Amino acid sequence: MSPSIQLLKDRYLKNIKENPDLYIDIELEFPIVHTKGQPTDIEISKDLLRFLVNALSLEVEKEDQDGNPIQLVEPASQDRILFEVSYTTLEFAFGRAQNIQEVEGRFDAYMKVIQEKLGEKDYAIQGWGIHPNWSQNDNRPVAYPRYQMLMDYLKMGNNQESVSLHDFPQYGAFICGSQVQLDVSKSNYLSVINAFTQIEVAKLTCLPIRSFREQTGIQEFLEIFFGKSPCMGFIQRMLVSMPDSLKMRMISLII
């Protein structure tokens, strides 16, 4: 074995357990949208997190430079609700769970409170991959060093004359995504990587990269993500060729 391969294994595989407890971690990002097409007032966003502290019995984990809460945590589940890059994007970073339905129940409880509060001011969380009013919004980063650094870094692209780049260096402030992380063992990590590679095509079919004008509604997103859409049948068919043990693990998590 070459020294380079050994170094990679030591860096990325050394801490993988033989028979770990298996959990799933999920992160979801959504735009905070004025339902009548106006720019998002970031003061409404800030007021929302202040409200959620008491409404959902959350704790303030991080504040911005002006003392506004920007990341909240639910002590028991370790779920977090936070701003992602800008004050117009809300992220749900869920604590570990044994299956996706467990996360869905907690998410539904949070969303009920959040949507009711935002609705008082004609706002809503919506399931769009790009904020529909991105061109009108105040796209400043959250007043926190990590996000300020990120946006400053993206702006450096404007100085790269020899590289063909798009004209939206502020894109980090208005794009939204989702992430899923799985625990793996030393015996199945490679199979898991290969399995997720196989379902990439299905993901692109279910949740395509859309233009700035084509968006996905919140209900459509949730039906797809939590397994209630016919599109998930495509993923099920992709699972057929996998080993039975891995297949059942994947099905229990995503279907």
Coordinates of N, CA and C in Angstrom, one line a residue:
M1 N 0.9 -1.2 0.0 CA 0.0 0.0 0.0 C 0.9 1.2 0.0
S2 N 0.6 2.2 -0.9 CA 1.4 3.4 -1.0 C 1.2 4.3 0.3
P3 N 2.2 5.1 0.6 CA 2.0 6.0 1.8 C 0.9 6.9 1.6
S4 N 0.6 7.4 0.4 CA -0.5 8.3 0.2 C -1.9 7.7 0.5
I5 N -2.1 6.4 0.1 CA -3.3 5.7 0.4 C -3.4 5.5 1.9
Q6 N -2.3 5.1 2.5 CA -2.4 4.9 4.0 C -2.7 6.2 4.7
L7 N -2.2 7.3 4.3 CA -2.5 8.6 4.9 C -4.0 8.9 4.8
L8 N -4.5 8.6 3.6 CA -6.0 8.9 3.4 C -6.8 8.0 4.3
K9 N -6.4 6.7 4.4 CA -7.2 5.8 5.3 C -7.1 6.3 6.7
D10 N -5.9 6.7 7.2 CA -5.8 7.1 8.5 C -6.6 8.4 8.8
R11 N -6.7 9.2 7.8 CA -7.4 10.5 8.0 C -8.9 10.3 8.0
Y12 N -9.4 9.5 7.1 CA -10.9 9.4 6.9 C -11.5 8.1 7.4
L13 N -10.8 7.0 7.6 CA -11.4 5.7 7.9 C -11.0 5.3 9.3
K14 N -10.0 5.9 9.9 CA -9.5 5.4 11.2 C -10.6 5.4 12.3
N15 N -11.5 6.4 12.3 CA -12.5 6.5 13.4 C -13.8 5.8 13.1
I16 N -13.9 5.1 11.9 CA -15.1 4.3 11.7 C -15.1 3.1 12.5
K17 N -16.3 2.8 13.2 CA -16.4 1.7 14.1 C -16.7 0.4 13.3
E18 N -16.5 -0.7 13.9 CA -16.9 -2.0 13.3 C -18.4 -2.2 13.3
N19 N -19.0 -2.0 14.4 CA -20.5 -2.2 14.5 C -21.1 -1.0 15.3
P20 N -21.2 0.2 14.6 CA -21.7 1.3 15.3 C -23.2 1.3 15.4
D21 N -23.8 2.1 16.3 CA -25.2 2.3 16.3 C -25.5 3.2 15.1
L22 N -26.5 2.8 14.3 CA -26.8 3.5 13.1 C -27.9 4.6 13.2
Y23 N -27.5 5.8 12.8 CA -28.4 7.0 12.9 C -28.3 7.7 11.6
I24 N -29.3 8.6 11.4 CA -29.4 9.5 10.3 C -29.4 10.9 10.8
D25 N -28.7 11.8 10.1 CA -28.7 13.3 10.4 C -29.2 14.0 9.1
I26 N -30.1 15.0 9.3 CA -30.7 15.7 8.2 C -30.6 17.2 8.4
E27 N -30.3 17.9 7.3 CA -30.3 19.4 7.4 C -31.2 19.9 6.2
L28 N -32.1 20.8 6.5 CA -33.0 21.4 5.4 C -32.9 22.9 5.5
E29 N -32.8 23.5 4.3 CA -32.7 25.0 4.3 C -33.9 25.5 3.4
F30 N -34.5 26.6 3.9 CA -35.7 27.1 3.2 C -35.6 28.7 3.2
P31 N -36.2 29.3 2.2 CA -36.2 30.8 2.2 C -37.4 31.3 3.0
I32 N -37.2 32.4 3.7 CA -38.3 33.1 4.4 C -38.8 34.1 3.4
V33 N -40.1 34.0 3.0 CA -40.6 34.7 1.8 C -41.8 35.5 2.2
H34 N -41.9 36.7 1.7 CA -43.1 37.6 1.7 C -44.1 37.0 0.7
T35 N -45.2 36.6 1.1 CA -46.2 35.9 0.3 C -46.8 36.8 -0.8
K36 N -46.6 38.1 -0.7 CA -47.1 39.0 -1.7 C -46.0 39.6 -2.6
G37 N -44.8 38.9 -2.6 CA -43.8 39.3 -3.6 C -42.9 40.4 -3.2
Q38 N -43.0 40.9 -2.0 CA -42.1 42.0 -1.5 C -40.8 41.4 -1.0
P39 N -39.8 42.3 -0.9 CA -38.5 41.8 -0.3 C -38.7 41.3 1.1
T40 N -37.9 40.4 1.5 CA -38.0 39.9 2.9 C -37.4 40.9 3.9
D41 N -38.1 41.4 4.8 CA -37.7 42.3 5.9 C -36.9 41.5 6.9
I42 N -35.6 41.7 7.0 CA -34.7 40.9 7.8 C -35.1 41.1 9.3
E43 N -35.7 42.2 9.6 CA -36.2 42.4 11.0 C -37.3 41.4 11.4
I44 N -38.1 41.0 10.4 CA -39.1 40.0 10.6 C -38.4 38.6 10.9
S45 N -37.4 38.4 10.2 CA -36.6 37.1 10.4 C -36.0 37.1 11.8
K46 N -35.4 38.2 12.2 CA -34.8 38.2 13.5 C -35.8 38.1 14.6
D47 N -37.0 38.7 14.4 CA -38.0 38.6 15.4 C -38.5 37.2 15.5
L48 N -38.5 36.5 14.4 CA -39.0 35.1 14.4 C -38.1 34.2 15.4
L49 N -36.8 34.3 15.3 CA -35.9 33.5 16.2 C -36.1 33.9 17.6
R50 N -36.3 35.2 17.9 CA -36.5 35.7 19.3 C -37.8 35.0 19.8
F51 N -38.8 35.0 18.9 CA -40.1 34.4 19.3 C -40.0 32.9 19.6
L52 N -39.2 32.2 18.8 CA -39.1 30.7 18.9 C -38.5 30.3 20.2
V53 N -37.7 31.1 20.8 CA -37.0 30.8 22.1 C -38.0 30.3 23.1
N54 N -39.1 31.1 23.3 CA -40.1 30.8 24.3 C -41.2 29.9 23.7
A55 N -41.5 30.1 22.4 CA -42.6 29.3 21.8 C -42.3 27.9 21.7
L56 N -41.0 27.5 21.5 CA -40.7 26.1 21.3 C -39.7 25.6 22.4
S57 N -39.5 26.5 23.4 CA -38.6 26.1 24.6 C -37.2 25.8 24.1
L58 N -36.7 26.7 23.2 CA -35.3 26.5 22.7 C -34.4 27.4 23.5
E59 N -33.1 27.0 23.3 CA -32.0 27.8 23.9 C -31.2 28.5 22.9
V60 N -30.8 29.8 23.2 CA -29.9 30.5 22.2 C -28.5 30.0 22.3
E61 N -28.0 29.5 21.2 CA -26.7 28.9 21.1 C -25.7 29.9 20.5
K62 N -26.1 30.7 19.6 CA -25.2 31.7 19.0 C -26.0 33.0 18.8
E63 N -25.3 34.1 18.9 CA -25.9 35.4 18.6 C -25.0 36.2 17.6
D64 N -25.6 37.1 16.8 CA -24.8 37.9 15.9 C -24.1 39.0 16.7
Q65 N -23.4 39.9 15.9 CA -22.6 40.9 16.6 C -23.5 42.0 17.2
D66 N -24.8 42.0 16.9 CA -25.7 42.9 17.5 C -26.5 42.3 18.7
G67 N -26.2 41.1 19.0 CA -26.9 40.4 20.1 C -28.2 39.7 19.7
N68 N -28.5 39.6 18.4 CA -29.7 38.9 18.0 C -29.4 37.4 17.9
P69 N -30.3 36.6 18.4 CA -30.1 35.1 18.3 C -30.1 34.7 16.8
I70 N -29.1 33.9 16.4 CA -29.0 33.4 15.1 C -29.0 31.9 15.0
Q71 N -28.8 31.2 16.2 CA -28.9 29.7 16.2 C -29.5 29.3 17.5
L72 N -30.5 28.5 17.4 CA -31.2 28.0 18.6 C -31.1 26.5 18.6
V73 N -31.2 25.9 19.8 CA -31.0 24.5 20.0 C -32.1 24.0 20.9
E74 N -32.7 22.8 20.6 CA -33.6 22.1 21.4 C -32.8 21.1 22.3
P75 N -32.8 21.3 23.6 CA -31.9 20.5 24.4 C -32.0 19.0 24.3
A76 N -33.2 18.5 24.3 CA -33.4 17.1 24.3 C -33.0 16.4 23.0
S77 N -33.5 16.9 21.9 CA -33.2 16.3 20.6 C -31.9 16.8 19.9
Q78 N -31.4 17.9 20.4 CA -30.3 18.6 19.8 C -30.6 19.1 18.4
D79 N -31.9 19.3 18.1 CA -32.2 20.0 16.8 C -31.8 21.4 16.9
R80 N -31.4 22.0 15.8 CA -31.1 23.4 15.7 C -31.8 24.1 14.6
I81 N -32.3 25.3 14.9 CA -32.9 26.2 14.0 C -32.0 27.4 13.9
L82 N -31.6 27.8 12.7 CA -30.6 28.8 12.5 C -30.7 29.5 11.2
F83 N -30.1 30.7 11.1 CA -30.0 31.4 9.8 C -28.8 30.8 9.1
E84 N -28.9 30.6 7.8 CA -27.8 30.0 7.0 C -27.3 31.1 6.0
V85 N -26.2 31.6 6.3 CA -25.5 32.7 5.5 C -26.2 34.0 5.6
S86 N -27.5 34.1 5.2 CA -28.2 35.4 5.3 C -29.4 35.3 6.3
Y87 N -30.0 36.4 6.5 CA -31.2 36.4 7.4 C -32.5 36.0 6.7
T88 N -32.4 35.7 5.4 CA -33.5 35.3 4.6 C -33.6 33.8 4.4
T89 N -32.7 33.1 4.9 CA -32.7 31.6 4.8 C -32.7 31.0 6.2
L90 N -33.6 30.1 6.4 CA -33.7 29.4 7.7 C -33.4 27.9 7.5
E91 N -32.5 27.5 8.4 CA -32.0 26.1 8.3 C -32.5 25.3 9.5
F92 N -32.9 24.0 9.3 CA -33.3 23.1 10.3 C -32.2 22.0 10.3
A93 N -31.4 22.0 11.3 CA -30.3 20.9 11.4 C -30.7 20.0 12.6
F94 N -31.2 18.8 12.2 CA -31.8 17.9 13.2 C -30.8 17.1 13.9
G95 N -31.0 16.8 15.1 CA -30.2 15.9 15.9 C -30.4 14.5 15.3
R96 N -29.5 13.6 15.7 CA -29.5 12.3 15.1 C -30.8 11.6 15.4
A97 N -31.3 10.7 14.4 CA -32.5 10.0 14.6 C -32.3 8.6 14.0
Q98 N -33.2 7.7 14.3 CA -33.1 6.3 13.8 C -33.7 6.1 12.5
N99 N -34.6 7.0 12.1 CA -35.3 7.0 10.8 C -35.8 8.3 10.4
I100 N -36.2 8.5 9.2 CA -36.5 9.8 8.6 C -37.9 10.2 9.2
Q101 N -38.8 9.2 9.5 CA -40.1 9.6 10.0 C -40.0 10.3 11.4
E102 N -39.0 9.9 12.2 CA -38.8 10.5 13.5 C -38.5 12.0 13.3
V103 N -37.7 12.3 12.3 CA -37.4 13.7 12.0 C -38.6 14.4 11.4
E104 N -39.4 13.8 10.6 CA -40.6 14.4 10.0 C -41.5 14.9 11.1
G105 N -41.7 14.1 12.2 CA -42.6 14.5 13.3 C -42.1 15.7 14.0
R106 N -40.8 15.8 14.2 CA -40.3 17.0 14.9 C -40.4 18.2 14.0
F107 N -40.1 18.0 12.7 CA -40.1 19.1 11.7 C -41.6 19.7 11.6
D108 N -42.5 18.8 11.6 CA -43.9 19.2 11.5 C -44.3 20.1 12.7
A109 N -43.9 19.7 13.8 CA -44.2 20.5 15.1 C -43.5 21.9 15.0
Y110 N -42.3 22.0 14.5 CA -41.6 23.3 14.4 C -42.4 24.1 13.3
M111 N -42.7 23.5 12.2 CA -43.2 24.3 11.1 C -44.6 24.9 11.4
K112 N -45.4 24.1 12.2 CA -46.7 24.6 12.6 C -46.6 25.9 13.3
V113 N -45.7 26.0 14.3 CA -45.5 27.2 15.0 C -44.9 28.4 14.2
I114 N -43.9 28.0 13.4 CA -43.2 29.0 12.5 C -44.2 29.6 11.5
Q115 N -44.9 28.8 10.8 CA -45.8 29.3 9.7 C -46.9 30.1 10.3
E116 N -47.4 29.8 11.5 CA -48.5 30.6 12.1 C -47.9 32.0 12.4
K117 N -46.7 32.0 13.0 CA -46.1 33.3 13.4 C -45.8 34.1 12.1
L118 N -45.2 33.5 11.1 CA -44.8 34.3 9.9 C -46.1 34.8 9.2
G119 N -47.1 33.9 9.2 CA -48.4 34.3 8.5 C -49.0 35.6 9.1
E120 N -48.7 35.9 10.3 CA -49.3 37.2 10.9 C -48.8 38.4 10.1
K121 N -47.6 38.3 9.4 CA -47.0 39.4 8.7 C -47.0 39.1 7.2
D122 N -47.8 38.2 6.7 CA -47.8 37.8 5.3 C -46.5 37.2 4.8
Y123 N -45.9 36.4 5.7 CA -44.6 35.7 5.4 C -44.9 34.2 5.5
A124 N -43.9 33.4 4.9 CA -44.0 32.0 5.1 C -42.7 31.3 4.7
I125 N -42.4 30.2 5.3 CA -41.3 29.3 4.8 C -41.8 28.6 3.6
Q126 N -41.1 28.7 2.5 CA -41.5 28.0 1.2 C -40.3 27.1 0.7
G127 N -40.7 26.1 0.0 CA -39.8 25.1 -0.4 C -39.1 25.3 -1.8
W128 N -38.4 26.4 -1.9 CA -37.8 26.8 -3.1 C -36.3 26.7 -3.0
G129 N -35.6 26.2 -4.0 CA -34.2 26.1 -4.0 C -33.4 27.4 -4.1
I130 N -34.1 28.4 -4.6 CA -33.6 29.7 -4.7 C -34.7 30.7 -4.2
H131 N -34.3 31.6 -3.4 CA -35.3 32.6 -2.8 C -35.9 33.3 -4.0
P132 N -37.3 33.3 -4.1 CA -38.0 33.9 -5.3 C -37.8 35.4 -5.4
N133 N -37.4 36.1 -4.3 CA -37.2 37.5 -4.3 C -35.8 37.9 -4.1
W134 N -34.9 37.0 -4.5 CA -33.5 37.2 -4.3 C -32.9 38.5 -4.8
S135 N -33.4 38.9 -5.9 CA -32.9 40.1 -6.6 C -33.3 41.4 -5.8
Q136 N -34.4 41.3 -5.0 CA -34.8 42.5 -4.3 C -34.4 42.5 -2.8
N137 N -34.0 41.3 -2.3 CA -33.7 41.1 -0.9 C -32.4 41.9 -0.5
D138 N -32.4 42.1 0.8 CA -31.1 42.5 1.5 C -30.3 41.2 1.7
N139 N -29.3 41.0 0.9 CA -28.6 39.8 0.9 C -27.3 39.9 1.7
R140 N -27.3 40.8 2.6 CA -26.1 40.9 3.5 C -25.9 39.6 4.3
P141 N -24.7 39.2 4.6 CA -24.5 38.0 5.4 C -24.9 38.2 6.9
V142 N -25.3 37.2 7.6 CA -25.5 37.3 9.0 C -24.3 37.9 9.6
A143 N -24.5 38.8 10.6 CA -23.4 39.5 11.2 C -22.6 38.6 12.2
Y144 N -21.9 37.6 11.6 CA -21.2 36.6 12.3 C -19.9 36.3 11.5
P145 N -18.7 36.2 12.1 CA -17.5 36.1 11.3 C -17.5 35.0 10.2
R146 N -18.1 33.8 10.5 CA -18.1 32.7 9.6 C -18.8 33.1 8.3
Y147 N -20.0 33.7 8.4 CA -20.7 34.1 7.2 C -20.1 35.3 6.5
Q148 N -19.6 36.2 7.2 CA -19.0 37.4 6.6 C -17.8 37.0 5.8
M149 N -17.0 36.0 6.4 CA -15.8 35.5 5.7 C -16.2 34.8 4.4
L150 N -17.3 34.0 4.5 CA -17.7 33.3 3.3 C -18.1 34.3 2.2
M151 N -18.9 35.3 2.5 CA -19.4 36.2 1.4 C -18.2 37.0 0.9
D152 N -17.3 37.4 1.8 CA -16.1 38.1 1.3 C -15.3 37.3 0.3
Y153 N -15.2 36.0 0.6 CA -14.4 35.0 -0.2 C -15.1 34.9 -1.6
L154 N -16.4 34.8 -1.6 CA -17.1 34.6 -2.9 C -16.9 35.9 -3.7
K155 N -16.9 37.1 -3.1 CA -16.7 38.3 -3.9 C -15.4 38.4 -4.5
M156 N -14.4 37.6 -4.1 CA -13.1 37.6 -4.7 C -13.1 37.2 -6.1
G157 N -14.2 36.4 -6.5 CA -14.3 36.0 -7.9 C -14.4 37.1 -8.8
N158 N -14.8 38.3 -8.4 CA -15.0 39.4 -9.3 C -13.6 39.9 -9.8
N159 N -12.5 39.5 -9.1 CA -11.2 39.9 -9.4 C -10.5 38.9 -10.3
Q160 N -11.1 37.8 -10.7 CA -10.5 36.8 -11.5 C -10.9 37.0 -13.0
E161 N -10.1 37.8 -13.7 CA -10.4 38.1 -15.1 C -10.2 36.9 -16.0
S162 N -9.3 36.0 -15.6 CA -9.0 34.9 -16.5 C -9.9 33.7 -16.4
V163 N -10.8 33.8 -15.5 CA -11.7 32.6 -15.2 C -13.1 33.0 -15.5
S164 N -13.8 32.1 -16.2 CA -15.2 32.3 -16.6 C -16.1 32.0 -15.4
L165 N -16.7 33.0 -14.7 CA -17.5 32.8 -13.5 C -18.9 33.5 -13.8
H166 N -19.9 33.1 -13.0 CA -21.2 33.7 -13.2 C -21.2 35.1 -12.5
D167 N -22.2 35.8 -12.6 CA -22.3 37.2 -12.1 C -23.0 37.3 -10.8
F168 N -23.1 36.3 -10.0 CA -23.8 36.3 -8.8 C -23.0 35.9 -7.6
P169 N -21.9 36.6 -7.3 CA -21.1 36.2 -6.1 C -21.8 36.2 -4.8
Q170 N -23.0 36.8 -4.8 CA -23.8 36.8 -3.5 C -24.7 35.6 -3.4
Y171 N -24.5 34.6 -4.3 CA -25.5 33.5 -4.4 C -25.6 32.7 -3.1
G172 N -24.6 32.7 -2.3 CA -24.7 32.0 -1.0 C -25.7 32.5 -0.1
A173 N -26.2 33.7 -0.3 CA -27.2 34.3 0.5 C -28.6 33.9 0.2
F174 N -28.8 33.3 -1.0 CA -30.2 33.0 -1.4 C -30.4 31.6 -2.0
I175 N -29.4 30.8 -1.9 CA -29.6 29.4 -2.4 C -30.0 28.5 -1.1
C176 N -30.7 27.4 -1.4 CA -31.1 26.6 -0.3 C -30.9 25.1 -0.7
G177 N -30.5 24.3 0.3 CA -30.2 22.9 -0.1 C -30.7 22.0 1.1
S178 N -30.4 20.7 0.9 CA -30.6 19.7 1.9 C -29.5 18.7 2.0
Q179 N -29.3 18.1 3.2 CA -28.2 17.2 3.4 C -28.7 16.0 4.2
V180 N -28.2 14.8 3.9 CA -28.4 13.7 4.7 C -27.1 13.0 5.0
Q181 N -26.8 12.7 6.3 CA -25.6 11.9 6.7 C -26.0 10.6 7.3
L182 N -25.3 9.6 7.0 CA -25.6 8.2 7.6 C -24.4 7.7 8.3
D183 N -24.6 7.0 9.4 CA -23.5 6.3 10.1 C -23.2 5.1 9.3
V184 N -21.9 4.7 9.2 CA -21.5 3.6 8.4 C -20.5 2.8 9.3
S185 N -20.3 1.5 8.9 CA -19.3 0.7 9.6 C -18.1 0.4 8.6
K186 N -17.1 -0.2 9.2 CA -15.9 -0.5 8.3 C -16.2 -1.5 7.2
S187 N -17.2 -2.3 7.4 CA -17.6 -3.3 6.4 C -18.5 -2.8 5.3
N188 N -19.2 -1.7 5.6 CA -20.2 -1.3 4.6 C -20.0 0.1 4.1
Y189 N -19.0 0.9 4.5 CA -18.9 2.2 4.1 C -18.8 2.4 2.6
L190 N -18.0 1.5 1.9 CA -17.8 1.6 0.5 C -19.1 1.3 -0.2
S191 N -19.9 0.3 0.3 CA -21.2 0.0 -0.3 C -22.2 1.2 -0.2
V192 N -22.1 1.9 0.9 CA -23.0 3.0 1.1 C -22.6 4.1 0.1
I193 N -21.3 4.4 0.0 CA -20.9 5.4 -1.0 C -21.4 5.1 -2.4
N194 N -21.2 3.8 -2.8 CA -21.6 3.4 -4.1 C -23.2 3.5 -4.2
A195 N -23.9 3.1 -3.2 CA -25.4 3.2 -3.2 C -25.8 4.6 -3.5
F196 N -25.2 5.6 -2.7 CA -25.6 7.0 -2.9 C -25.2 7.5 -4.3
T197 N -24.1 7.0 -4.8 CA -23.8 7.4 -6.2 C -24.8 6.9 -7.2
Q198 N -25.4 5.7 -7.0 CA -26.4 5.2 -7.8 C -27.7 6.0 -7.8
I199 N -28.1 6.5 -6.6 CA -29.3 7.3 -6.6 C -29.2 8.7 -6.9
E200 N -28.0 9.2 -7.3 CA -27.8 10.6 -7.7 C -28.8 10.9 -8.9
V201 N -28.9 10.0 -9.8 CA -29.8 10.2 -11.0 C -31.2 10.4 -10.5
A202 N -31.6 9.5 -9.5 CA -33.0 9.7 -9.0 C -33.2 11.0 -8.3
K203 N -32.2 11.4 -7.6 CA -32.3 12.7 -6.9 C -32.5 13.9 -7.9
L204 N -31.7 13.8 -9.0 CA -31.9 14.9 -10.0 C -33.2 14.8 -10.6
T205 N -33.9 13.7 -10.7 CA -35.2 13.6 -11.2 C -36.2 14.1 -10.3
C206 N -36.1 13.7 -9.0 CA -37.0 14.2 -8.0 C -36.9 15.6 -7.6
L207 N -35.7 16.1 -7.5 CA -35.4 17.5 -7.0 C -34.4 18.1 -8.0
P208 N -34.9 18.4 -9.2 CA -34.0 18.9 -10.3 C -33.5 20.3 -9.9
I209 N -32.3 20.6 -10.5 CA -31.7 21.9 -10.3 C -32.6 22.9 -11.2
R210 N -33.3 23.8 -10.6 CA -34.2 24.6 -11.3 C -33.7 26.0 -11.6
S211 N -34.2 26.6 -12.6 CA -33.8 28.0 -12.9 C -34.3 29.0 -11.8
F212 N -33.9 30.2 -11.9 CA -34.4 31.2 -11.0 C -35.9 31.4 -11.1
R213 N -36.5 31.0 -12.2 CA -37.9 31.2 -12.3 C -38.8 30.0 -12.0
E214 N -38.2 28.8 -12.0 CA -38.9 27.6 -11.7 C -38.6 27.1 -10.3
Q215 N -39.6 27.1 -9.5 CA -39.4 26.8 -8.1 C -40.3 25.6 -7.6
T216 N -40.0 25.0 -6.5 CA -40.7 23.9 -5.9 C -41.5 24.4 -4.7
G217 N -42.8 24.2 -4.6 CA -43.6 24.6 -3.5 C -43.2 23.7 -2.2
I218 N -43.5 24.3 -1.1 CA -43.2 23.6 0.2 C -43.8 22.2 0.3
Q219 N -45.1 22.1 -0.2 CA -45.7 20.8 -0.1 C -45.1 19.7 -1.0
E220 N -44.8 20.2 -2.2 CA -44.1 19.3 -3.2 C -42.8 18.8 -2.6
F221 N -42.0 19.7 -2.0 CA -40.7 19.4 -1.5 C -40.9 18.3 -0.4
L222 N -41.8 18.6 0.5 CA -42.0 17.7 1.7 C -42.5 16.3 1.2
E223 N -43.4 16.2 0.2 CA -43.8 15.0 -0.3 C -42.7 14.1 -0.9
I224 N -41.8 14.8 -1.5 CA -40.6 14.1 -2.1 C -39.6 13.7 -1.0
F225 N -39.3 14.7 -0.2 CA -38.2 14.4 0.8 C -38.6 13.3 1.8
F226 N -39.9 13.3 2.3 CA -40.3 12.4 3.3 C -41.0 11.2 2.7
G227 N -40.8 10.9 1.4 CA -41.2 9.7 0.8 C -42.6 9.5 0.4
K228 N -43.4 10.6 0.2 CA -44.8 10.4 -0.2 C -45.1 10.7 -1.6
S229 N -44.0 10.9 -2.4 CA -44.2 11.2 -3.8 C -43.9 9.9 -4.7
P230 N -44.7 9.8 -5.8 CA -44.4 8.6 -6.7 C -43.0 8.6 -7.2
C231 N -42.3 9.8 -7.2 CA -41.0 9.9 -7.7 C -40.1 9.0 -6.9
M232 N -40.4 8.7 -5.6 CA -39.6 7.9 -4.8 C -39.5 6.4 -5.3
G233 N -40.5 6.1 -6.2 CA -40.5 4.7 -6.8 C -39.2 4.5 -7.6
F234 N -38.7 5.6 -8.2 CA -37.5 5.5 -9.0 C -36.4 5.1 -8.1
I235 N -36.3 5.7 -6.9 CA -35.2 5.4 -6.0 C -35.4 4.0 -5.5
Q236 N -36.6 3.5 -5.3 CA -36.8 2.1 -4.9 C -36.2 1.2 -5.9
R237 N -36.5 1.5 -7.2 CA -36.0 0.6 -8.3 C -34.4 0.6 -8.3
M238 N -33.8 1.7 -8.0 CA -32.4 1.8 -7.9 C -31.8 0.9 -6.8
L239 N -32.6 0.7 -5.8 CA -32.2 -0.1 -4.7 C -32.1 -1.6 -4.9
V240 N -32.8 -2.0 -6.0 CA -33.0 -3.5 -6.2 C -31.6 -4.2 -6.3
S241 N -30.6 -3.6 -7.0 CA -29.4 -4.3 -7.2 C -28.4 -4.3 -6.0
M242 N -28.8 -3.6 -4.9 CA -27.9 -3.5 -3.8 C -28.0 -4.8 -2.9
P243 N -26.9 -5.1 -2.2 CA -27.0 -6.2 -1.2 C -28.2 -6.1 -0.3
D244 N -28.8 -7.2 0.1 CA -30.0 -7.1 0.9 C -29.8 -6.3 2.2
S245 N -28.7 -6.5 2.9 CA -28.5 -5.8 4.2 C -28.5 -4.3 4.0
L246 N -27.8 -3.9 2.9 CA -27.7 -2.4 2.7 C -29.0 -1.9 2.1
K247 N -29.7 -2.7 1.3 CA -31.0 -2.3 0.8 C -32.0 -2.0 1.9
M248 N -32.1 -2.9 2.9 CA -33.0 -2.7 3.9 C -32.7 -1.5 4.8
R249 N -31.4 -1.2 4.9 CA -30.9 0.0 5.7 C -31.4 1.2 4.9
M250 N -31.2 1.3 3.6 CA -31.5 2.4 2.8 C -33.0 2.6 2.8
I251 N -33.8 1.6 2.6 CA -35.2 1.7 2.6 C -35.8 2.2 3.9
S252 N -35.2 1.7 5.0 CA -35.7 2.2 6.3 C -35.5 3.7 6.6
L253 N -34.5 4.2 5.9 CA -34.1 5.6 6.1 C -34.8 6.5 5.2
I254 N -35.0 6.2 3.9 CA -35.5 7.2 3.0 C -36.9 6.9 2.5
I255 N -37.5 5.8 2.8 CA -38.9 5.5 2.3 C -39.9 5.7 3.4

